[in-house]
Coordinates of C-alpha atoms in Angstrom, one line a residue:
M168 CA -106.8 174.6 42.8
P169 CA -105.9 170.8 42.8
L170 CA -107.3 168.9 45.6
I171 CA -104.8 168.1 48.0
R172 CA -105.5 165.6 51.1
P173 CA -103.3 163.9 53.8
A174 CA -102.0 160.9 53.1
T175 CA -102.7 157.4 54.6
T176 CA -100.7 154.1 54.9
E177 CA -103.1 152.8 52.7
D178 CA -101.2 155.3 50.0
A179 CA -98.1 153.8 50.8
L180 CA -97.7 152.3 47.3
T181 CA -99.3 155.0 45.3
I182 CA -96.6 157.2 46.6
S183 CA -94.1 154.9 46.2
R184 CA -95.1 154.3 42.5
I185 CA -95.6 157.6 42.0
H186 CA -92.0 157.8 43.4
A187 CA -90.5 155.8 40.9
A188 CA -92.4 156.8 37.8
A189 CA -90.9 160.6 38.4
W190 CA -87.5 159.1 39.1
R191 CA -87.6 157.3 35.8
S192 CA -88.6 160.1 34.2
T193 CA -86.6 163.3 35.7
Y194 CA -83.2 161.0 37.0
E195 CA -82.9 159.8 33.2
G196 CA -79.3 160.8 32.0
I197 CA -78.6 161.9 35.4
L198 CA -78.7 158.4 37.4
P199 CA -77.1 155.5 36.0
K200 CA -79.6 153.3 33.9
A201 CA -78.9 150.4 35.2
Y202 CA -80.0 151.6 38.9
L203 CA -83.3 153.1 37.0
D204 CA -84.1 150.0 35.4
R205 CA -83.7 148.1 38.6
L206 CA -86.1 150.7 40.6
R207 CA -89.5 148.6 41.4
D208 CA -92.7 150.6 41.8
D209 CA -92.9 149.1 45.5
H210 CA -89.4 150.1 46.3
W211 CA -90.4 152.9 49.0
T212 CA -93.6 151.2 49.8
E213 CA -92.8 149.7 53.3
Y214 CA -90.8 153.2 54.0
F215 CA -93.5 155.3 53.4
A216 CA -96.4 153.0 55.4
Q217 CA -94.3 153.2 58.2
R218 CA -93.7 156.9 58.5
I219 CA -96.6 157.7 57.8
G220 CA -98.2 155.2 60.1
K221 CA -96.0 156.5 62.8
G222 CA -96.5 160.1 62.2
S223 CA -93.0 160.5 61.8
Y224 CA -93.8 163.5 58.8
K225 CA -96.6 165.1 56.6
S226 CA -97.4 163.5 53.5
Y227 CA -100.0 164.7 51.1
V228 CA -101.1 163.7 48.0
T229 CA -102.7 165.6 45.0
I230 CA -105.9 164.0 43.6
V231 CA -107.0 164.5 39.8
K232 CA -110.2 162.3 38.7
S233 CA -110.2 160.4 41.7
K234 CA -106.6 159.4 41.1
A235 CA -103.5 160.1 43.1
V236 CA -101.0 161.8 40.8
G237 CA -98.1 163.4 43.0
C238 CA -97.6 163.9 46.6
V239 CA -94.9 165.9 49.1
T240 CA -93.2 164.6 52.2
F241 CA -92.4 167.0 54.7
G242 CA -91.4 167.9 58.6
P243 CA -88.1 168.6 60.8
N244 CA -85.6 169.7 59.3
R245 CA -82.8 166.7 59.4
M246 CA -79.6 168.1 59.1
N247 CA -77.4 170.7 61.0
I248 CA -74.8 171.0 58.5
A249 CA -71.7 173.4 59.1
G250 CA -71.9 176.3 57.1
A251 CA -75.6 176.4 56.5
R252 CA -77.9 179.2 57.9
Q253 CA -79.5 177.0 60.6
E254 CA -81.7 178.4 63.0
E255 CA -84.2 176.7 65.6
N256 CA -87.8 175.7 64.4
W257 CA -86.8 175.1 60.6
G258 CA -88.8 172.4 58.3
E259 CA -87.3 170.5 55.7
I260 CA -89.2 168.9 52.2
Y261 CA -87.9 165.3 52.3
S262 CA -89.9 164.8 48.4
I263 CA -91.9 166.3 46.2
Y264 CA -92.9 164.2 43.1
V265 CA -95.6 164.4 40.2
L266 CA -96.6 161.3 37.8
P267 CA -94.7 162.6 34.4
E268 CA -97.6 163.1 33.0
F269 CA -99.4 165.6 35.3
Q270 CA -96.2 167.7 35.6
G271 CA -96.3 170.9 34.1
Q272 CA -99.8 171.7 35.3
G273 CA -99.3 173.4 38.5
Q274 CA -99.7 170.3 40.9
G275 CA -96.5 170.6 42.4
K276 CA -96.6 174.0 42.6
A277 CA -99.5 173.3 44.6
L278 CA -98.1 170.6 46.6
V279 CA -95.2 172.7 48.0
K280 CA -97.4 175.6 48.5
H281 CA -99.5 173.4 50.8
A282 CA -96.5 172.1 52.5
I283 CA -94.8 175.8 53.2
R284 CA -98.6 176.8 54.5
Q285 CA -98.8 173.6 56.9
M286 CA -94.9 174.6 58.2
K287 CA -96.0 177.7 58.7
E288 CA -99.1 177.0 60.5
A289 CA -96.8 174.5 62.7
G290 CA -94.5 177.7 63.9
Y291 CA -91.5 176.9 61.2
R292 CA -89.6 179.6 60.5
G293 CA -88.4 178.6 57.3
C294 CA -87.8 175.5 55.0
S295 CA -85.1 173.7 53.0
L296 CA -84.7 170.9 50.6
W297 CA -82.1 168.8 48.9
I298 CA -81.7 168.5 45.0
L299 CA -79.6 167.0 42.2
E300 CA -77.3 169.5 41.0
A301 CA -78.1 168.0 37.3
N302 CA -81.6 168.3 37.7
R303 CA -82.0 171.9 35.9
S304 CA -85.8 171.8 35.7
S305 CA -86.6 171.0 39.0
R306 CA -83.4 173.7 40.2
G307 CA -85.7 176.5 37.9
F308 CA -89.0 175.6 39.5
L309 CA -87.5 176.1 43.0
H310 CA -86.1 179.5 41.9
S311 CA -89.6 180.0 40.6
M312 CA -91.0 179.5 43.9
K313 CA -88.5 181.7 45.5
F314 CA -86.2 178.9 46.9
K315 CA -82.1 180.2 47.3
N316 CA -79.2 178.1 46.9
D317 CA -77.7 178.3 50.0
L318 CA -75.0 175.7 51.4
K319 CA -72.2 174.5 49.2
P320 CA -72.9 171.7 47.4
R321 CA -72.2 167.9 48.9
S322 CA -71.7 164.7 47.2
F323 CA -72.7 161.3 46.9
T324 CA -72.4 158.2 45.0
I325 CA -74.7 155.8 43.2
M326 CA -73.0 152.4 41.3
D327 CA -70.2 153.9 40.9
Q328 CA -71.3 157.6 39.8
T329 CA -70.2 160.8 41.7
L330 CA -73.6 162.9 42.1
I331 CA -73.6 166.8 43.4
N332 CA -77.1 167.8 45.7
L333 CA -78.0 170.8 46.5
R334 CA -79.6 172.6 49.3
Y335 CA -82.4 175.2 48.8
S336 CA -84.0 177.2 51.1
M337 CA -87.0 180.2 52.0
E338 CA -87.2 181.8 54.8
F339 CA -90.9 182.6 55.9
Q340 CA -92.1 186.0 55.9
T341 CA -93.2 187.0 59.4
K342 CA -96.5 189.1 59.6

């Protein structure tokens, strides 16, 4: 089982680098090439430093040979969207990314399981996350983790390209 530890503000640049590398790899052919080409490793550094520093949400990193290779961020569900199975006390996984060279080795699965365990302990009744429709490999990963697509798609635009976002959710089993 991978070593997972809480992220600190000192991890903000590392988490940003993980996101940027994963975006360039995962979203190649999905997001506009010009957008990915301009994506800097430090793009999200300030964002993560602020969120982690304020405790706005939980963030964890997975470590392999003393190096952070993946990260997950989660907390309270940020949206109440018409048509969603939106009960009180639901959490949301805001992001889950693993460096491309470490994907397929169980790091992502361990991070998602850790986030779910933490949300259950915090009293959440379920969790959701958003994913691009065109991201087939990650959708397959979510299905394997027992997440279900439960809401009609939402669209947004990046550099004149319309993208479709899907919400996946999981209701936690009560004992």
